GROMACS .gro file of C-alpha atoms in nm:
model
  434
    1UNK     CA    1   1.664   3.386   0.240
    2UNK     CA    2   1.989   3.514   0.420
    3UNK     CA    3   2.131   3.766   0.643
    4UNK     CA    4   2.447   3.908   0.576
    5UNK     CA    5   2.602   4.085   0.873
    6UNK     CA    6   2.891   4.300   0.870
    7UNK     CA    7   2.959   4.285   1.310
    8UNK     CA    8   3.044   3.995   1.477
    9UNK     CA    9   2.689   3.983   1.699
   10UNK     CA   10   2.361   3.999   1.568
   11UNK     CA   11   2.267   4.305   1.696
   12UNK     CA   12   2.557   4.547   1.762
   13UNK     CA   13   2.404   4.823   1.910
   14UNK     CA   14   2.279   4.665   2.226
   15UNK     CA   15   2.613   4.352   2.248
   16UNK     CA   16   2.788   4.371   2.491
   17UNK     CA   17   2.639   4.576   2.701
   18UNK     CA   18   2.326   4.442   2.693
   19UNK     CA   19   2.479   4.183   2.888
   20UNK     CA   20   2.531   4.399   3.217
   21UNK     CA   21   2.189   4.497   3.230
   22UNK     CA   22   1.858   4.570   3.002
   23UNK     CA   23   1.939   4.831   2.818
   24UNK     CA   24   1.643   5.152   2.743
   25UNK     CA   25   1.394   4.961   2.546
   26UNK     CA   26   1.090   5.156   2.407
   27UNK     CA   27   0.688   5.180   2.522
   28UNK     CA   28   0.363   5.025   2.504
   29UNK     CA   29   0.312   5.277   2.245
   30UNK     CA   30   0.609   5.156   2.029
   31UNK     CA   31   0.366   4.905   1.929
   32UNK     CA   32   0.586   4.660   1.679
   33UNK     CA   33   0.842   4.613   1.874
   34UNK     CA   34   0.617   4.532   2.175
   35UNK     CA   35   0.418   4.311   1.933
   36UNK     CA   36   0.735   4.125   1.849
   37UNK     CA   37   0.835   4.119   2.272
   38UNK     CA   38   0.541   3.902   2.296
   39UNK     CA   39   0.559   3.688   2.017
   40UNK     CA   40   0.963   3.598   2.106
   41UNK     CA   41   0.818   3.503   2.441
   42UNK     CA   42   1.052   3.737   2.623
   43UNK     CA   43   0.942   3.944   2.958
   44UNK     CA   44   0.926   4.314   3.049
   45UNK     CA   45   0.995   4.507   3.289
   46UNK     CA   46   0.982   4.904   3.389
   47UNK     CA   47   1.189   5.171   3.388
   48UNK     CA   48   1.270   5.288   3.759
   49UNK     CA   49   1.204   5.657   3.776
   50UNK     CA   50   1.109   5.595   4.184
   51UNK     CA   51   1.266   5.942   4.386
   52UNK     CA   52   1.516   6.194   4.314
   53UNK     CA   53   1.633   6.328   3.995
   54UNK     CA   54   1.948   6.581   3.893
   55UNK     CA   55   1.923   6.850   3.733
   56UNK     CA   56   2.251   7.060   3.672
   57UNK     CA   57   2.220   7.307   3.486
   58UNK     CA   58   2.420   7.713   3.398
   59UNK     CA   59   2.829   7.590   3.436
   60UNK     CA   60   3.002   7.435   3.709
   61UNK     CA   61   2.887   7.646   4.002
   62UNK     CA   62   2.534   7.668   3.891
   63UNK     CA   63   2.350   7.483   4.221
   64UNK     CA   64   2.262   7.144   4.199
   65UNK     CA   65   1.899   7.099   4.203
   66UNK     CA   66   1.692   6.774   4.216
   67UNK     CA   67   1.322   6.721   4.160
   68UNK     CA   68   1.040   6.403   4.118
   69UNK     CA   69   0.850   6.555   3.821
   70UNK     CA   70   0.883   6.528   3.475
   71UNK     CA   71   0.937   6.862   3.515
   72UNK     CA   72   1.285   7.002   3.699
   73UNK     CA   73   1.201   7.278   3.953
   74UNK     CA   74   1.232   7.567   3.693
   75UNK     CA   75   1.212   7.991   3.762
   76UNK     CA   76   0.783   8.088   3.675
   77UNK     CA   77   0.973   8.275   3.371
   78UNK     CA   78   1.162   7.975   3.216
   79UNK     CA   79   0.821   7.759   3.299
   80UNK     CA   80   0.629   8.013   3.155
   81UNK     CA   81   0.927   8.020   2.828
   82UNK     CA   82   0.848   7.611   2.833
   83UNK     CA   83   0.530   7.595   2.848
   84UNK     CA   84   0.505   7.829   2.536
   85UNK     CA   85   0.749   7.630   2.308
   86UNK     CA   86   0.554   7.297   2.387
   87UNK     CA   87   0.208   7.472   2.319
   88UNK     CA   88   0.419   7.583   1.963
   89UNK     CA   89   0.546   7.227   1.907
   90UNK     CA   90   0.297   7.033   1.985
   91UNK     CA   91   0.077   7.275   1.678
   92UNK     CA   92   0.359   7.225   1.503
   93UNK     CA   93   0.384   6.829   1.538
   94UNK     CA   94   0.032   6.852   1.415
   95UNK     CA   95   0.077   6.882   1.113
   96UNK     CA   96   0.351   6.728   1.000
   97UNK     CA   97   0.310   6.490   0.731
   98UNK     CA   98   0.576   6.135   0.890
   99UNK     CA   99   0.514   5.947   0.576
  100UNK     CA  100   0.614   6.275   0.305
  101UNK     CA  101   0.794   6.546   0.506
  102UNK     CA  102   0.789   6.745   0.203
  103UNK     CA  103   0.405   6.783   0.174
  104UNK     CA  104   0.397   6.935   0.543
  105UNK     CA  105   0.220   7.311   0.557
  106UNK     CA  106   0.570   7.545   0.543
  107UNK     CA  107   0.756   7.277   0.440
  108UNK     CA  108   0.996   7.469   0.304
  109UNK     CA  109   1.034   7.746   0.534
  110UNK     CA  110   0.992   7.468   0.841
  111UNK     CA  111   1.342   7.317   0.692
  112UNK     CA  112   1.535   7.587   0.566
  113UNK     CA  113   1.649   7.671   0.941
  114UNK     CA  114   1.855   7.504   1.214
  115UNK     CA  115   1.679   7.332   1.496
  116UNK     CA  116   1.903   7.610   1.695
  117UNK     CA  117   1.800   7.898   1.446
  118UNK     CA  118   1.451   7.792   1.587
  119UNK     CA  119   1.507   7.780   1.940
  120UNK     CA  120   1.716   8.149   1.923
  121UNK     CA  121   1.408   8.341   1.760
  122UNK     CA  122   1.168   8.131   1.947
  123UNK     CA  123   1.315   8.076   2.330
  124UNK     CA  124   1.319   8.391   2.519
  125UNK     CA  125   1.545   8.192   2.878
  126UNK     CA  126   1.894   8.147   2.822
  127UNK     CA  127   1.867   7.785   2.998
  128UNK     CA  128   1.559   7.691   2.843
  129UNK     CA  129   1.814   7.686   2.568
  130UNK     CA  130   2.045   7.542   2.745
  131UNK     CA  131   1.755   7.243   2.842
  132UNK     CA  132   1.660   7.234   2.455
  133UNK     CA  133   2.046   7.136   2.334
  134UNK     CA  134   2.034   6.873   2.617
  135UNK     CA  135   1.756   6.663   2.522
  136UNK     CA  136   1.878   6.651   2.183
  137UNK     CA  137   2.228   6.559   2.280
  138UNK     CA  138   2.027   6.249   2.429
  139UNK     CA  139   1.831   6.224   2.151
  140UNK     CA  140   2.005   6.258   1.828
  141UNK     CA  141   2.359   6.272   1.974
  142UNK     CA  142   2.396   6.615   1.754
  143UNK     CA  143   2.357   6.980   1.878
  144UNK     CA  144   2.101   7.175   1.751
  145UNK     CA  145   2.269   7.341   1.537
  146UNK     CA  146   2.319   7.041   1.303
  147UNK     CA  147   1.961   6.931   1.183
  148UNK     CA  148   1.688   7.115   1.021
  149UNK     CA  149   1.402   7.201   1.272
  150UNK     CA  150   1.155   7.033   0.995
  151UNK     CA  151   1.387   6.646   1.108
  152UNK     CA  152   1.292   6.693   1.492
  153UNK     CA  153   0.948   6.787   1.389
  154UNK     CA  154   0.873   6.473   1.155
  155UNK     CA  155   1.111   6.295   1.420
  156UNK     CA  156   0.857   6.382   1.720
  157UNK     CA  157   0.574   6.335   1.540
  158UNK     CA  158   0.634   5.981   1.442
  159UNK     CA  159   0.687   5.944   1.829
  160UNK     CA  160   0.321   6.099   1.940
  161UNK     CA  161   0.513   6.426   2.057
  162UNK     CA  162   0.770   6.636   2.224
  163UNK     CA  163   0.740   6.477   2.534
  164UNK     CA  164   0.731   6.089   2.447
  165UNK     CA  165   1.115   6.130   2.331
  166UNK     CA  166   1.203   6.284   2.647
  167UNK     CA  167   1.120   6.064   2.961
  168UNK     CA  168   1.069   5.726   3.049
  169UNK     CA  169   0.697   5.752   3.187
  170UNK     CA  170   0.381   5.584   3.100
  171UNK     CA  171   0.379   5.574   2.672
  172UNK     CA  172   0.698   5.739   2.694
  173UNK     CA  173   1.072   5.657   2.489
  174UNK     CA  174   1.210   5.489   2.752
  175UNK     CA  175   0.879   5.307   2.996
  176UNK     CA  176   1.044   4.900   2.952
  177UNK     CA  177   1.311   4.734   2.875
  178UNK     CA  178   1.316   4.347   2.831
  179UNK     CA  179   1.454   4.088   3.156
  180UNK     CA  180   1.781   3.974   3.023
  181UNK     CA  181   1.890   4.261   2.781
  182UNK     CA  182   1.756   4.381   2.414
  183UNK     CA  183   1.976   4.129   2.258
  184UNK     CA  184   1.768   3.856   2.291
  185UNK     CA  185   1.583   3.960   1.982
  186UNK     CA  186   1.837   3.952   1.750
  187UNK     CA  187   1.906   3.590   1.878
  188UNK     CA  188   1.583   3.454   1.890
  189UNK     CA  189   1.533   3.598   1.563
  190UNK     CA  190   1.852   3.422   1.378
  191UNK     CA  191   1.726   3.108   1.541
  192UNK     CA  192   1.358   3.123   1.349
  193UNK     CA  193   1.561   3.192   1.028
  194UNK     CA  194   1.853   2.950   1.069
  195UNK     CA  195   2.184   3.004   1.210
  196UNK     CA  196   2.288   2.876   0.917
  197UNK     CA  197   2.140   3.162   0.687
  198UNK     CA  198   2.345   3.408   0.946
  199UNK     CA  199   2.654   3.536   0.766
  200UNK     CA  200   2.847   3.711   1.069
  201UNK     CA  201   3.149   3.904   1.027
  202UNK     CA  202   3.036   3.972   0.641
  203UNK     CA  203   2.999   4.294   0.489
  204UNK     CA  204   2.805   4.411   0.260
  205UNK     CA  205   3.031   4.544   0.016
  206UNK     CA  206   2.903   4.640  -0.307
  207UNK     CA  207   2.534   4.540  -0.529
  208UNK     CA  208   2.537   4.440  -0.897
  209UNK     CA  209   2.160   4.386  -0.998
  210UNK     CA  210   2.005   4.379  -1.390
  211UNK     CA  211   1.645   4.331  -1.470
  212UNK     CA  212   1.593   3.950  -1.313
  213UNK     CA  213   1.853   3.983  -1.035
  214UNK     CA  214   2.065   4.131  -0.796
  215UNK     CA  215   2.419   4.036  -0.671
  216UNK     CA  216   2.564   4.049  -0.364
  217UNK     CA  217   2.940   4.101  -0.317
  218UNK     CA  218   3.048   4.050   0.078
  219UNK     CA  219   3.359   4.085   0.208
  220UNK     CA  220   3.446   3.728   0.444
  221UNK     CA  221   3.775   3.642   0.643
  222UNK     CA  222   3.968   3.778   0.392
  223UNK     CA  223   3.754   3.630   0.086
  224UNK     CA  224   3.527   3.758  -0.140
  225UNK     CA  225   3.199   3.568  -0.246
  226UNK     CA  226   2.900   3.698  -0.424
  227UNK     CA  227   2.494   3.592  -0.404
  228UNK     CA  228   2.174   3.607  -0.668
  229UNK     CA  229   1.896   3.707  -0.537
  230UNK     CA  230   1.573   3.819  -0.644
  231UNK     CA  231   1.569   4.126  -0.351
  232UNK     CA  232   1.822   4.280  -0.143
  233UNK     CA  233   1.715   4.446   0.139
  234UNK     CA  234   1.986   4.648   0.266
  235UNK     CA  235   1.910   4.742   0.691
  236UNK     CA  236   2.203   4.987   0.751
  237UNK     CA  237   2.205   5.315   0.824
  238UNK     CA  238   2.270   5.518   0.529
  239UNK     CA  239   2.633   5.645   0.639
  240UNK     CA  240   2.679   5.291   0.626
  241UNK     CA  241   2.509   5.225   0.308
  242UNK     CA  242   2.690   5.502   0.147
  243UNK     CA  243   3.039   5.322   0.142
  244UNK     CA  244   2.830   5.043  -0.067
  245UNK     CA  245   2.944   5.000  -0.413
  246UNK     CA  246   2.594   5.042  -0.638
  247UNK     CA  247   2.631   4.880  -1.006
  248UNK     CA  248   2.472   5.015  -1.134
  249UNK     CA  249   2.488   5.363  -0.962
  250UNK     CA  250   2.182   5.498  -0.718
  251UNK     CA  251   1.937   5.764  -0.832
  252UNK     CA  252   2.141   6.085  -0.817
  253UNK     CA  253   1.789   6.163  -0.525
  254UNK     CA  254   1.906   5.900  -0.325
  255UNK     CA  255   2.228   5.889  -0.367
  256UNK     CA  256   2.245   6.234  -0.313
  257UNK     CA  257   2.027   6.135   0.054
  258UNK     CA  258   2.314   5.892   0.174
  259UNK     CA  259   2.575   6.078   0.197
  260UNK     CA  260   2.465   6.411   0.315
  261UNK     CA  261   2.328   6.208   0.672
  262UNK     CA  262   2.557   6.247   0.913
  263UNK     CA  263   2.446   6.016   1.222
  264UNK     CA  264   2.496   6.105   1.540
  265UNK     CA  265   2.787   6.000   1.827
  266UNK     CA  266   2.713   5.903   2.132
  267UNK     CA  267   2.962   5.749   2.384
  268UNK     CA  268   2.730   5.490   2.599
  269UNK     CA  269   2.869   5.391   2.932
  270UNK     CA  270   2.756   5.156   3.250
  271UNK     CA  271   2.879   5.136   3.583
  272UNK     CA  272   2.806   4.806   3.888
  273UNK     CA  273   2.806   4.824   4.184
  274UNK     CA  274   2.767   4.637   4.492
  275UNK     CA  275   2.429   4.741   4.595
  276UNK     CA  276   2.179   5.046   4.419
  277UNK     CA  277   2.312   5.247   4.699
  278UNK     CA  278   2.086   5.575   4.512
  279UNK     CA  279   1.754   5.371   4.547
  280UNK     CA  280   1.912   5.371   4.919
  281UNK     CA  281   1.954   5.746   4.944
  282UNK     CA  282   1.601   5.811   4.784
  283UNK     CA  283   1.725   5.929   4.387
  284UNK     CA  284   1.574   5.747   4.089
  285UNK     CA  285   1.936   5.742   3.923
  286UNK     CA  286   1.852   5.979   3.620
  287UNK     CA  287   2.084   6.272   3.637
  288UNK     CA  288   2.045   6.519   3.340
  289UNK     CA  289   2.336   6.755   3.331
  290UNK     CA  290   2.429   7.056   3.077
  291UNK     CA  291   2.773   7.115   2.866
  292UNK     CA  292   2.846   7.412   3.089
  293UNK     CA  293   2.871   7.194   3.311
  294UNK     CA  294   3.211   6.963   3.469
  295UNK     CA  295   3.048   6.677   3.408
  296UNK     CA  296   3.111   6.509   3.078
  297UNK     CA  297   2.778   6.289   3.081
  298UNK     CA  298   2.444   6.458   2.942
  299UNK     CA  299   2.216   6.197   3.116
  300UNK     CA  300   2.209   5.856   3.301
  301UNK     CA  301   1.934   5.607   3.466
  302UNK     CA  302   1.873   5.358   3.654
  303UNK     CA  303   2.021   5.047   3.504
  304UNK     CA  304   1.941   4.718   3.750
  305UNK     CA  305   1.818   4.461   3.640
  306UNK     CA  306   1.527   4.218   3.745
  307UNK     CA  307   1.783   3.949   3.962
  308UNK     CA  308   1.937   4.327   4.181
  309UNK     CA  309   2.203   4.349   4.007
  310UNK     CA  310   2.331   4.763   4.061
  311UNK     CA  311   2.391   4.920   3.721
  312UNK     CA  312   2.380   5.299   3.627
  313UNK     CA  313   2.412   5.378   3.272
  314UNK     CA  314   2.463   5.740   3.071
  315UNK     CA  315   2.604   5.882   2.792
  316UNK     CA  316   2.801   6.123   2.643
  317UNK     CA  317   2.686   6.220   2.368
  318UNK     CA  318   2.706   6.563   2.090
  319UNK     CA  319   3.000   6.804   2.169
  320UNK     CA  320   3.047   6.671   2.450
  321UNK     CA  321   3.128   6.269   2.236
  322UNK     CA  322   3.361   6.474   2.071
  323UNK     CA  323   3.508   6.656   2.344
  324UNK     CA  324   3.582   6.397   2.531
  325UNK     CA  325   3.623   6.147   2.276
  326UNK     CA  326   3.950   6.223   2.200
  327UNK     CA  327   4.074   6.135   2.589
  328UNK     CA  328   4.203   5.804   2.725
  329UNK     CA  329   3.912   5.611   2.886
  330UNK     CA  330   4.082   5.617   3.275
  331UNK     CA  331   4.016   6.028   3.165
  332UNK     CA  332   3.642   5.964   3.074
  333UNK     CA  333   3.555   5.696   3.383
  334UNK     CA  334   3.769   5.933   3.621
  335UNK     CA  335   3.570   6.226   3.490
  336UNK     CA  336   3.277   6.050   3.490
  337UNK     CA  337   3.266   5.845   3.831
  338UNK     CA  338   3.384   6.209   3.981
  339UNK     CA  339   3.081   6.383   3.863
  340UNK     CA  340   2.872   6.050   3.977
  341UNK     CA  341   3.028   6.097   4.329
  342UNK     CA  342   2.884   6.453   4.289
  343UNK     CA  343   2.572   6.414   4.186
  344UNK     CA  344   2.482   6.056   4.408
  345UNK     CA  345   2.769   6.103   4.713
  346UNK     CA  346   3.096   5.867   4.775
  347UNK     CA  347   2.905   5.578   4.733
  348UNK     CA  348   2.977   5.630   4.380
  349UNK     CA  349   3.357   5.545   4.365
  350UNK     CA  350   3.313   5.212   4.500
  351UNK     CA  351   3.188   5.089   4.196
  352UNK     CA  352   3.285   4.752   4.068
  353UNK     CA  353   3.300   4.743   3.645
  354UNK     CA  354   3.306   5.070   3.388
  355UNK     CA  355   3.202   4.956   3.055
  356UNK     CA  356   3.186   5.249   2.774
  357UNK     CA  357   3.150   5.189   2.398
  358UNK     CA  358   3.185   5.493   2.172
  359UNK     CA  359   2.987   5.340   1.865
  360UNK     CA  360   3.226   5.678   1.666
  361UNK     CA  361   3.467   5.371   1.660
  362UNK     CA  362   3.325   5.123   1.581
  363UNK     CA  363   3.389   5.020   1.194
  364UNK     CA  364   2.968   4.928   1.108
  365UNK     CA  365   2.820   5.149   1.367
  366UNK     CA  366   3.044   5.481   1.286
  367UNK     CA  367   2.801   5.651   1.561
  368UNK     CA  368   2.463   5.647   1.700
  369UNK     CA  369   2.195   5.658   1.785
  370UNK     CA  370   2.094   5.735   1.401
  371UNK     CA  371   2.092   5.977   1.128
  372UNK     CA  372   1.985   6.317   1.087
  373UNK     CA  373   1.879   6.565   0.815
  374UNK     CA  374   2.068   6.902   0.750
  375UNK     CA  375   1.874   7.235   0.669
  376UNK     CA  376   1.735   7.161   0.277
  377UNK     CA  377   1.744   6.795   0.262
  378UNK     CA  378   1.400   6.674   0.431
  379UNK     CA  379   1.184   6.920   0.165
  380UNK     CA  380   1.374   6.771  -0.093
  381UNK     CA  381   1.487   6.424  -0.086
  382UNK     CA  382   1.382   6.264   0.127
  383UNK     CA  383   1.097   6.093  -0.091
  384UNK     CA  384   1.423   5.857  -0.188
  385UNK     CA  385   1.486   5.754   0.110
  386UNK     CA  386   1.151   5.385   0.116
  387UNK     CA  387   1.160   5.389  -0.264
  388UNK     CA  388   1.386   5.075  -0.403
  389UNK     CA  389   1.558   5.115  -0.677
  390UNK     CA  390   1.460   4.840  -0.847
  391UNK     CA  391   1.543   4.481  -0.678
  392UNK     CA  392   1.690   4.712  -0.383
  393UNK     CA  393   1.501   4.802  -0.115
  394UNK     CA  394   1.564   5.028   0.158
  395UNK     CA  395   1.484   4.933   0.584
  396UNK     CA  396   1.650   5.071   0.866
  397UNK     CA  397   1.479   5.301   1.155
  398UNK     CA  398   1.568   5.618   0.985
  399UNK     CA  399   1.265   5.504   0.781
  400UNK     CA  400   0.993   5.466   1.024
  401UNK     CA  401   0.722   5.692   1.019
  402UNK     CA  402   0.634   5.554   1.414
  403UNK     CA  403   0.950   5.556   1.607
  404UNK     CA  404   1.193   5.666   1.479
  405UNK     CA  405   1.514   5.612   1.528
  406UNK     CA  406   1.411   5.368   1.761
  407UNK     CA  407   1.400   4.963   1.762
  408UNK     CA  408   1.016   4.969   1.685
  409UNK     CA  409   1.076   5.195   1.417
  410UNK     CA  410   1.310   4.902   1.282
  411UNK     CA  411   1.084   4.635   1.295
  412UNK     CA  412   0.819   4.863   1.096
  413UNK     CA  413   1.088   4.944   0.893
  414UNK     CA  414   1.184   4.569   0.840
  415UNK     CA  415   0.777   4.439   0.817
  416UNK     CA  416   0.733   4.754   0.513
  417UNK     CA  417   1.058   4.617   0.361
  418UNK     CA  418   0.897   4.223   0.353
  419UNK     CA  419   0.617   4.379   0.280
  420UNK     CA  420   0.745   4.563  -0.049
  421UNK     CA  421   0.898   4.254  -0.170
  422UNK     CA  422   0.638   3.999  -0.133
  423UNK     CA  423   0.433   4.313  -0.380
  424UNK     CA  424   0.640   4.221  -0.591
  425UNK     CA  425   0.784   3.913  -0.653
  426UNK     CA  426   0.446   3.689  -0.515
  427UNK     CA  427   0.191   3.966  -0.469
  428UNK     CA  428  -0.068   3.715  -0.497
  429UNK     CA  429   0.038   3.650  -0.227
  430UNK     CA  430  -0.074   3.869  -0.022
  431UNK     CA  431  -0.369   3.992   0.183
  432UNK     CA  432  -0.599   4.290   0.086
  433UNK     CA  433  -0.520   4.454   0.347
  434UNK     CA  434  -0.096   4.382   0.321
   0.00000   0.00000   0.00000
């Protein structure tokens, strides 16, 4: 087995940020990643969520509020609106067939509208619409108008519901972090495979196949090389898989799907401090801010390491990433710090280091955290997302049926693709339950 990785490190989505502080990782319900963490002998620690959370919606002049529960301090009308919306979403999620969303009841109808269109029709209050737009940016790096409503439902259903995607409490997407950073997962796995079998800075440019072999061409150090194998598993996201030349060409449905799954836009930053002053002042470090405010980021969390290295991690996403991504790095930093001062106090101005990464500017990332589907794609093309194409097999978190878009989904997808290859090459070597 040989792994080709276009980036210079085994896990481009976490390095070097993870060296500053452990990044948001997963929950106890994300069984695939948690089993891998246990198998590799790594330790986790809970995401810090004790204290006041900051909530700023409704424009630059709107009141900055704090709250301690999972749900912000909303007016009775907005709370009723939210309760009804969550009830509707939970009922719809329960009907979604995650393995094949095209078989979901009313799939064509649900796939014909965007998340924005649905909320415009079913949500009454402007405040809740703004809250939901912020959720879309935080989770997908996209605006609600950019994705199919059925895709949104499938994504939520794969996580066990909408609330687990949004919270950092027990069972939610951000419940635990890995001590020392998530890059350890890739480092440990690379050691198991054998470092000689992991080729870094080796971008796959073409995959040729016939009845017996798949031939993978890579570009490394300015030179090209071709390797022959019985099967090739493509784990990069669809928008990057589209850049590979395939011969013979992929089936038309797979090709259309690959060409039409845009990726989210996020700029991630980590800012370190001498002390976690926000904890001393009774704050959790969690801040949520709408795009109608003058704040560049949509959300921050505490990122203090188990050893006490104080830090905050935040995300500029969706419309805000498009707006702020075109500005100078110094302008973004100053705007972030200015907002932190407004929300947490003057201590926020005395930081040690500010590090950011615009994933859209990375050649072998092109964006993050996940590729989405626009209306119409899921109903007609989704079955091609996981279906092997000859000797080419597909993995990556976008193909997962549990916690799609997260590291746990990536692990599940990798295991599934590996079993597909084994079933084809060594069918007698599998147990019945596999």
